[in-house]
Amino acid sequence: MGAFARLGNDLYAGRRSIDFIGRKWVWYGISAVLVLVSIVGLSVRGLDLGIEFTGGTSFRVQIADGATQDDVDGVREAVVDTGVAAAAAPVVTTAGADGVLVQTEPMNADDSAVVAQAILDETGLGQNALTQSDIGASWGAQVAERALIGLVIFLVLVVLFIWAYFRELKMSIAALVALAHDVVITIGVYALSGFTVTPATVTGVLTILAFSLYDTVVVFDKVKENARAMKRNHQTYAEAANLAVNQTLVRSINTSVVALLPIASILWVGALTLGASSLQDLALALFVGTAAGTFSSIFIATPLLVQMKAGEDEVKIAEKRARAHHRNADRYAAVPTFRENMPVGEDPGEDDGTDPVDEDAEPARSGMGRASNEAMGRGRTAPAAHGPMDSGTSAGRTQPTRKPRSQRGKPQK
């Protein structure tokens, strides 16, 4: 961790730098591939919507000794063996410590009775241990519509918040593009994995949008701070933005890792151990969205912001000023700074006795390294004299002289 901390300090101070902005087309290409795969997954497989959105029949049975994964598997096989078309692909999960939940497509009363009896026969329980509820398609459509309205309201609030905080519309656009990137990838992973979309999924998507926005705002805030100092630091807007990404890189990685570890544990326990659909739906959305949000805030939002602001007059002036400063900079003004693990070269003034010393050669200058002959004599040079130097007195007047300390104050004879 010491080396990682030193790397973070070097990135923050600008001693090391990763060119995120200059390689934007590489990041755009990676993002385009991910988005394309997600769109293909949505087009080919589509989303497996839960009964909360499409409507269906739900059966819940309470097992006094506690529900186990074996109970879940047995109930699933019993429901499938009934031969009811609406129950050909049931969703069977645990519900709490002692419940088993079975969800199927909408079915009539006769089919419901057949499935209910199969569940009771498998678990060996009485009729009073089973509860049944039907969800209509119209109610599911209302749930889907309200979830979509909530997402749209959230995005509108995001635009207003970023515009009010940064006073910069282009930052809002870049943040929205990053959010859309995260949503498309998350939904694409849901389509490819075959996970059921439930209200927990919608909750997870809204949560990862908030996380992605938070990470993007942190980077943009640093970009805004560095942009104020462009003139003083002789930087272009792209250099200031790239420095901001490097300064927040370690923080973004640490935050993402700390968030992903507990989410991964929830996903593992919910999907493989407990078989709880609500946990796995929420955890999958959080895991994929958090990873995509970290990627978009670093590799998509900031490069896109720089690209959109490239045509502004203030940015063009900063680029001209930075180029002029770099062109007129004194090549001999930079003094190397001591760093740990710096390679130690031979002392140019030390003679190890192996090579003859050329007395006519010009001595090496400290700090210059191996300066080429072409560079000698260039840089700061004294102006040529206008005429021969006159050793006489100025205008015939006696020039003042400085007496020794022992003769000061004594009267002249």
Coordinates of C-alpha atoms in Angstrom, one line a residue:
M1 CA 0.0 0.0 0.0
G2 CA 3.0 2.3 0.5
A3 CA 3.8 2.2 -3.2
F4 CA 0.1 2.8 -4.1
A5 CA 0.0 5.7 -1.8
R6 CA 3.2 7.2 -3.3
L7 CA 1.7 6.7 -6.7
G8 CA -1.4 8.6 -5.6
N9 CA 0.7 11.4 -4.3
D10 CA 2.7 11.6 -7.5
L11 CA -0.4 11.7 -9.6
Y12 CA -2.0 14.4 -7.5
A13 CA 1.2 16.5 -7.6
G14 CA 1.7 16.0 -11.3
R15 CA 5.0 14.2 -11.0
R16 CA 3.4 11.3 -12.9
S17 CA 0.6 11.5 -15.3
I18 CA -1.6 9.1 -17.3
D19 CA -2.8 10.6 -20.6
F20 CA -6.6 10.0 -20.3
I21 CA -7.6 12.9 -22.5
G22 CA -5.1 12.2 -25.3
R23 CA -6.2 8.6 -25.6
K24 CA -9.9 9.4 -25.6
W25 CA -10.5 7.4 -28.8
V26 CA -9.2 4.3 -27.2
W27 CA -11.7 4.7 -24.3
Y28 CA -14.5 5.6 -26.7
G29 CA -13.8 2.4 -28.7
I30 CA -13.9 0.2 -25.5
S31 CA -17.2 1.9 -24.5
A32 CA -18.7 1.5 -27.9
V33 CA -18.0 -2.2 -27.9
L34 CA -19.6 -2.6 -24.5
V35 CA -22.6 -0.6 -25.5
L36 CA -22.9 -2.5 -28.8
V37 CA -22.8 -5.9 -27.0
S38 CA -25.5 -4.6 -24.6
I39 CA -27.8 -3.5 -27.4
V40 CA -27.4 -6.8 -29.2
G41 CA -28.2 -8.7 -26.0
L42 CA -31.4 -6.5 -25.6
S43 CA -32.4 -7.1 -29.2
V44 CA -31.8 -10.8 -29.3
R45 CA -32.8 -12.0 -25.8
G46 CA -34.7 -9.1 -24.4
L47 CA -35.5 -8.5 -20.7
D48 CA -37.2 -11.1 -18.5
L49 CA -39.7 -9.0 -16.7
G50 CA -41.1 -10.1 -13.4
I51 CA -44.8 -10.6 -12.7
E52 CA -44.8 -7.2 -11.0
F53 CA -44.5 -5.7 -14.5
T54 CA -46.3 -8.3 -16.7
G55 CA -48.8 -9.7 -14.2
G56 CA -49.0 -13.3 -13.0
T57 CA -49.8 -15.7 -10.2
S58 CA -47.9 -15.9 -7.0
F59 CA -47.9 -18.8 -4.5
R60 CA -46.3 -18.6 -1.1
V61 CA -45.9 -21.6 1.3
Q62 CA -44.7 -21.5 4.9
I63 CA -42.4 -24.3 6.1
A64 CA -42.3 -24.6 9.9
D65 CA -38.8 -26.1 10.0
G66 CA -37.3 -23.5 7.7
A67 CA -37.0 -23.3 3.9
T68 CA -33.8 -24.7 2.3
Q69 CA -32.4 -24.8 -1.2
D70 CA -33.6 -28.4 -1.4
D71 CA -37.1 -27.3 -0.8
V72 CA -36.8 -24.7 -3.5
D73 CA -35.5 -27.2 -6.0
G74 CA -38.2 -29.8 -5.2
V75 CA -41.1 -27.3 -5.5
R76 CA -39.7 -26.0 -8.8
E77 CA -39.7 -29.6 -10.2
A78 CA -43.1 -30.3 -8.9
V79 CA -44.6 -27.2 -10.5
V80 CA -43.0 -27.9 -13.8
D81 CA -44.2 -31.6 -13.8
T82 CA -47.8 -30.4 -13.6
G83 CA -47.7 -29.7 -17.3
V84 CA -49.5 -26.4 -17.0
A85 CA -48.3 -24.1 -19.8
A86 CA -48.3 -21.0 -17.6
A87 CA -46.1 -22.8 -15.0
A88 CA -43.6 -24.2 -17.5
A89 CA -40.9 -21.7 -16.3
P90 CA -41.7 -20.7 -12.7
V91 CA -39.5 -18.5 -10.6
V92 CA -39.0 -20.2 -7.2
T93 CA -37.1 -18.6 -4.4
T94 CA -37.0 -18.4 -0.7
A95 CA -39.0 -15.7 1.1
G96 CA -37.6 -15.1 4.5
A97 CA -36.4 -17.9 6.8
D98 CA -39.3 -20.2 6.4
G99 CA -41.1 -19.3 3.1
V100 CA -41.0 -20.5 -0.5
L101 CA -42.3 -18.2 -3.2
V102 CA -43.4 -19.5 -6.6
Q103 CA -44.2 -17.0 -9.4
T104 CA -45.8 -18.0 -12.7
E105 CA -47.5 -16.5 -15.6
P106 CA -51.2 -15.6 -15.3
M107 CA -53.4 -18.7 -15.2
N108 CA -57.1 -19.5 -14.8
A109 CA -58.7 -21.0 -11.6
D110 CA -58.4 -24.6 -12.7
D111 CA -54.6 -24.3 -13.5
S112 CA -54.1 -22.5 -10.2
A113 CA -55.7 -25.3 -8.2
V114 CA -53.4 -27.9 -10.0
V115 CA -50.3 -26.0 -9.2
A116 CA -51.3 -25.3 -5.6
Q117 CA -52.0 -28.9 -5.0
A118 CA -48.6 -29.9 -6.4
I119 CA -46.8 -27.5 -4.1
L120 CA -48.7 -28.8 -1.1
D121 CA -47.9 -32.4 -2.0
E122 CA -44.2 -31.7 -2.4
T123 CA -43.9 -29.9 0.9
G124 CA -46.4 -32.2 2.8
L125 CA -48.3 -29.2 4.3
G126 CA -52.0 -28.4 4.6
Q127 CA -54.1 -26.0 2.7
N128 CA -53.8 -23.3 5.4
A129 CA -50.0 -23.1 4.8
L130 CA -50.4 -21.8 1.2
T131 CA -51.4 -18.3 0.2
Q132 CA -52.1 -17.3 -3.4
S133 CA -52.3 -13.8 -5.1
D134 CA -53.0 -12.8 -8.6
I135 CA -51.3 -9.7 -10.2
G136 CA -53.2 -8.3 -13.2
A137 CA -51.4 -7.1 -16.3
S138 CA -52.9 -3.6 -16.0
W139 CA -51.4 -3.2 -12.5
G140 CA -48.0 -4.4 -13.8
A141 CA -48.2 -1.8 -16.6
Q142 CA -48.8 0.9 -14.0
V143 CA -45.7 -0.2 -12.1
A144 CA -43.6 -0.1 -15.2
E145 CA -44.9 3.3 -16.1
R146 CA -44.2 4.8 -12.7
A147 CA -40.7 3.4 -12.7
L148 CA -40.1 5.0 -16.1
I149 CA -41.5 8.3 -14.8
G150 CA -39.2 8.1 -11.8
L151 CA -36.2 7.6 -14.0
V152 CA -37.1 10.6 -16.2
I153 CA -37.6 12.8 -13.2
F154 CA -34.3 11.7 -11.8
L155 CA -32.4 12.6 -15.0
V156 CA -34.1 16.0 -15.1
L157 CA -33.0 16.7 -11.6
V158 CA -29.5 15.6 -12.5
V159 CA -29.3 18.2 -15.3
L160 CA -30.7 21.0 -13.1
F161 CA -28.3 20.1 -10.2
I162 CA -25.2 20.0 -12.4
W163 CA -26.1 23.2 -14.2
A164 CA -26.8 25.0 -10.9
Y165 CA -23.6 23.8 -9.3
F166 CA -21.2 24.2 -12.1
R167 CA -23.0 26.8 -14.2
E168 CA -21.9 24.8 -17.2
L169 CA -24.4 23.2 -19.5
K170 CA -21.7 21.1 -21.3
M171 CA -20.9 19.5 -18.0
S172 CA -24.5 18.5 -17.6
I173 CA -24.5 17.0 -21.1
A174 CA -21.3 15.0 -20.5
A175 CA -22.7 13.7 -17.2
L176 CA -25.9 12.6 -18.9
V177 CA -24.0 10.8 -21.6
A178 CA -22.1 9.0 -18.9
L179 CA -25.3 8.1 -17.0
A180 CA -26.9 6.8 -20.3
H181 CA -23.8 4.7 -20.9
D182 CA -24.1 3.1 -17.4
V183 CA -27.8 2.4 -17.8
V184 CA -27.4 0.7 -21.2
I185 CA -24.6 -1.5 -20.0
T186 CA -26.4 -2.5 -16.9
I187 CA -29.6 -3.4 -18.8
G188 CA -27.6 -5.2 -21.4
V189 CA -26.0 -7.4 -18.7
Y190 CA -29.5 -8.2 -17.3
A191 CA -30.6 -9.3 -20.8
L192 CA -27.5 -11.5 -21.4
S193 CA -27.6 -13.0 -17.9
G194 CA -31.3 -13.8 -18.0
F195 CA -31.9 -12.3 -14.6
T196 CA -35.5 -11.3 -13.9
V197 CA -36.3 -7.6 -13.8
T198 CA -38.1 -6.7 -10.6
P199 CA -38.8 -3.5 -8.7
A200 CA -35.6 -4.3 -6.8
T201 CA -33.8 -4.0 -10.2
V202 CA -35.3 -0.5 -10.7
T203 CA -34.1 0.5 -7.2
G204 CA -30.6 -0.8 -8.0
V205 CA -30.5 1.2 -11.3
L206 CA -31.5 4.4 -9.6
T207 CA -28.9 3.8 -6.9
I208 CA -26.0 3.2 -9.4
L209 CA -27.1 6.3 -11.3
A210 CA -26.6 8.3 -8.1
F211 CA -23.2 6.7 -7.5
S212 CA -22.1 7.4 -11.0
L213 CA -23.3 11.0 -10.8
Y214 CA -21.4 11.4 -7.5
D215 CA -18.2 10.2 -9.0
T216 CA -18.6 12.4 -12.0
V217 CA -19.3 15.5 -9.9
V218 CA -16.1 14.9 -7.9
V219 CA -14.0 14.8 -11.1
F220 CA -15.8 17.8 -12.6
D221 CA -15.3 19.8 -9.4
K222 CA -11.5 19.2 -9.7
V223 CA -11.6 20.1 -13.4
K224 CA -13.3 23.4 -12.5
E225 CA -10.7 24.1 -9.8
N226 CA -7.8 23.4 -12.2
A227 CA -9.4 25.4 -15.0
R228 CA -9.3 28.6 -12.8
A229 CA -5.5 28.2 -12.5
M230 CA -4.8 27.6 -16.2
K231 CA -3.3 31.0 -16.8
R232 CA -1.1 30.8 -13.7
N233 CA 0.1 27.3 -14.4
H234 CA 0.5 27.8 -18.2
Q235 CA -1.8 24.9 -19.0
T236 CA -4.4 24.1 -21.7
Y237 CA -7.9 23.1 -20.7
A238 CA -7.1 19.5 -21.8
E239 CA -4.0 19.5 -19.5
A240 CA -6.0 20.9 -16.6
A241 CA -8.7 18.3 -17.1
N242 CA -6.2 15.4 -17.4
L243 CA -4.5 16.5 -14.2
A244 CA -7.9 16.5 -12.5
V245 CA -8.6 12.9 -13.6
N246 CA -5.1 11.8 -12.3
Q247 CA -5.7 13.6 -9.0
T248 CA -9.0 11.8 -8.4
L249 CA -7.9 8.5 -9.9
V250 CA -6.8 6.8 -6.7
R251 CA -9.8 8.1 -4.8
S252 CA -12.1 6.7 -7.4
I253 CA -10.5 3.3 -7.4
N254 CA -10.5 3.1 -3.6
T255 CA -14.2 4.2 -3.4
S256 CA -15.2 1.7 -6.1
V257 CA -13.4 -1.2 -4.6
V258 CA -14.8 -0.5 -1.1
A259 CA -18.3 -0.4 -2.7
L260 CA -17.9 -3.5 -4.9
L261 CA -16.7 -5.9 -2.2
P262 CA -19.9 -5.9 -0.1
I263 CA -22.1 -5.8 -3.2
A264 CA -20.2 -8.9 -4.6
S265 CA -20.8 -10.7 -1.3
I266 CA -24.5 -9.8 -1.4
L267 CA -24.7 -11.1 -5.0
W268 CA -22.9 -14.3 -4.1
V269 CA -25.1 -15.0 -1.0
G270 CA -28.3 -13.9 -2.7
A271 CA -27.8 -15.8 -6.0
L272 CA -26.0 -19.0 -5.0
T273 CA -26.6 -19.6 -1.3
L274 CA -30.1 -18.2 -0.5
G275 CA -31.6 -18.2 -4.0
A276 CA -33.4 -14.9 -3.1
S277 CA -34.4 -13.2 -6.3
S278 CA -34.8 -9.8 -4.7
L279 CA -31.2 -9.8 -3.3
Q280 CA -29.6 -11.0 -6.5
D281 CA -31.6 -8.6 -8.7
L282 CA -30.5 -5.6 -6.5
A283 CA -26.9 -6.8 -6.2
L284 CA -26.4 -7.4 -9.9
A285 CA -27.7 -4.0 -10.8
L286 CA -25.5 -2.4 -8.1
F287 CA -22.4 -4.4 -9.1
V288 CA -22.5 -3.8 -12.8
G289 CA -23.7 -0.2 -12.5
T290 CA -20.9 0.7 -10.0
A291 CA -18.2 -0.7 -12.2
A292 CA -19.6 1.0 -15.3
G293 CA -20.1 4.3 -13.4
T294 CA -16.4 4.3 -12.3
F295 CA -15.3 3.7 -15.9
S296 CA -17.6 6.4 -17.4
S297 CA -16.6 9.1 -14.9
I298 CA -12.9 8.6 -15.7
F299 CA -12.8 7.6 -19.4
I300 CA -16.0 9.0 -20.9
A301 CA -17.4 12.1 -19.1
T302 CA -14.2 14.1 -18.8
P303 CA -12.7 13.4 -22.3
L304 CA -16.2 14.2 -23.7
L305 CA -16.3 17.5 -21.7
V306 CA -12.9 18.5 -23.1
Q307 CA -13.9 17.7 -26.6
M308 CA -17.1 19.8 -26.3
K309 CA -15.3 22.8 -24.9
A310 CA -12.4 22.7 -27.5
G311 CA -14.1 25.4 -29.6
E312 CA -14.6 28.0 -26.8
D313 CA -12.7 31.3 -27.1
E314 CA -11.3 31.0 -23.5
V315 CA -10.0 27.5 -24.1
K316 CA -8.4 28.6 -27.4
I317 CA -6.7 31.5 -25.7
A318 CA -5.4 29.2 -23.0
E319 CA -3.9 26.9 -25.6
K320 CA -2.1 29.7 -27.4
R321 CA -0.8 31.0 -24.1
A322 CA 0.5 27.6 -23.1
R323 CA 2.1 27.0 -26.4
A324 CA 3.9 30.4 -26.3
H325 CA 5.1 29.7 -22.8
H326 CA 6.5 26.3 -23.7
R327 CA 8.1 27.7 -26.8
N328 CA 9.9 30.5 -25.0
A329 CA 10.8 28.5 -21.9
D330 CA 14.5 28.5 -21.0
R331 CA 15.8 24.9 -21.5
Y332 CA 18.4 25.5 -18.8
A333 CA 16.0 26.8 -16.2
A334 CA 14.8 23.4 -15.1
V335 CA 16.8 21.9 -12.2
P336 CA 16.4 18.2 -11.6
T337 CA 14.7 17.4 -8.3
F338 CA 16.1 14.7 -6.0
R339 CA 13.8 11.7 -5.8
E340 CA 14.0 8.3 -4.2
N341 CA 15.6 5.6 -6.3
M342 CA 17.1 8.2 -8.6
P343 CA 19.9 6.7 -10.6
V344 CA 23.3 7.9 -9.6
G345 CA 25.7 8.8 -12.4
E346 CA 29.5 9.2 -12.3
D347 CA 30.9 12.5 -11.0
P348 CA 32.2 14.4 -14.0
G349 CA 35.1 15.8 -12.0
E350 CA 36.2 12.4 -10.6
D351 CA 39.1 10.5 -12.2
D352 CA 39.0 6.8 -11.6
G353 CA 42.4 6.3 -13.3
T354 CA 41.1 4.3 -16.1
D355 CA 40.6 7.0 -18.7
P356 CA 43.2 9.7 -19.6
V357 CA 42.2 13.2 -18.7
D358 CA 42.1 15.7 -21.5
E359 CA 43.4 19.0 -20.0
D360 CA 42.3 21.0 -23.0
A361 CA 38.7 19.7 -22.8
E362 CA 36.0 22.1 -21.4
P363 CA 34.9 21.0 -17.9
A364 CA 31.4 19.5 -17.6
R365 CA 28.7 21.7 -16.1
S366 CA 26.9 20.5 -13.0
G367 CA 23.3 19.5 -13.7
M368 CA 23.7 19.6 -17.5
G369 CA 24.3 15.9 -17.9
R370 CA 25.6 15.1 -21.4
A371 CA 24.9 18.4 -23.1
S372 CA 25.4 18.3 -26.9
N373 CA 27.7 20.7 -28.7
E374 CA 24.8 22.2 -30.5
A375 CA 23.2 23.3 -27.2
M376 CA 26.4 25.0 -26.0
G377 CA 26.4 28.7 -26.3
R378 CA 22.7 28.9 -26.7
G379 CA 20.2 30.3 -24.3
R380 CA 21.3 33.3 -22.1
T381 CA 24.2 35.1 -23.8
A382 CA 25.7 38.5 -22.9
P383 CA 25.0 41.3 -25.4
A384 CA 27.9 42.4 -27.7
A385 CA 29.9 45.5 -26.6
H386 CA 29.2 48.8 -28.4
G387 CA 32.8 49.9 -28.4
P388 CA 36.2 49.6 -26.7
M389 CA 36.4 49.9 -22.9
D390 CA 38.0 53.1 -21.7
S391 CA 40.2 52.7 -18.7
G392 CA 40.5 56.5 -17.9
T393 CA 38.4 58.4 -15.5
S394 CA 34.9 59.5 -16.3
A395 CA 34.8 63.2 -17.5
G396 CA 38.2 63.8 -15.9
R397 CA 36.8 63.6 -12.4
T398 CA 38.6 61.8 -9.6
Q399 CA 36.8 58.6 -8.9
P400 CA 36.0 57.7 -5.3
T401 CA 38.1 55.0 -3.6
R402 CA 37.4 52.8 -0.6
K403 CA 40.0 53.2 2.2
P404 CA 41.0 50.3 4.5
R405 CA 39.2 50.2 7.9
S406 CA 42.3 51.2 9.8
Q407 CA 42.6 54.5 7.9
R408 CA 38.9 55.5 8.1
G409 CA 38.3 58.6 10.1
K410 CA 41.9 59.8 10.1
P411 CA 42.5 63.4 8.8
Q412 CA 44.2 63.6 5.5
K413 CA 47.7 65.3 5.6

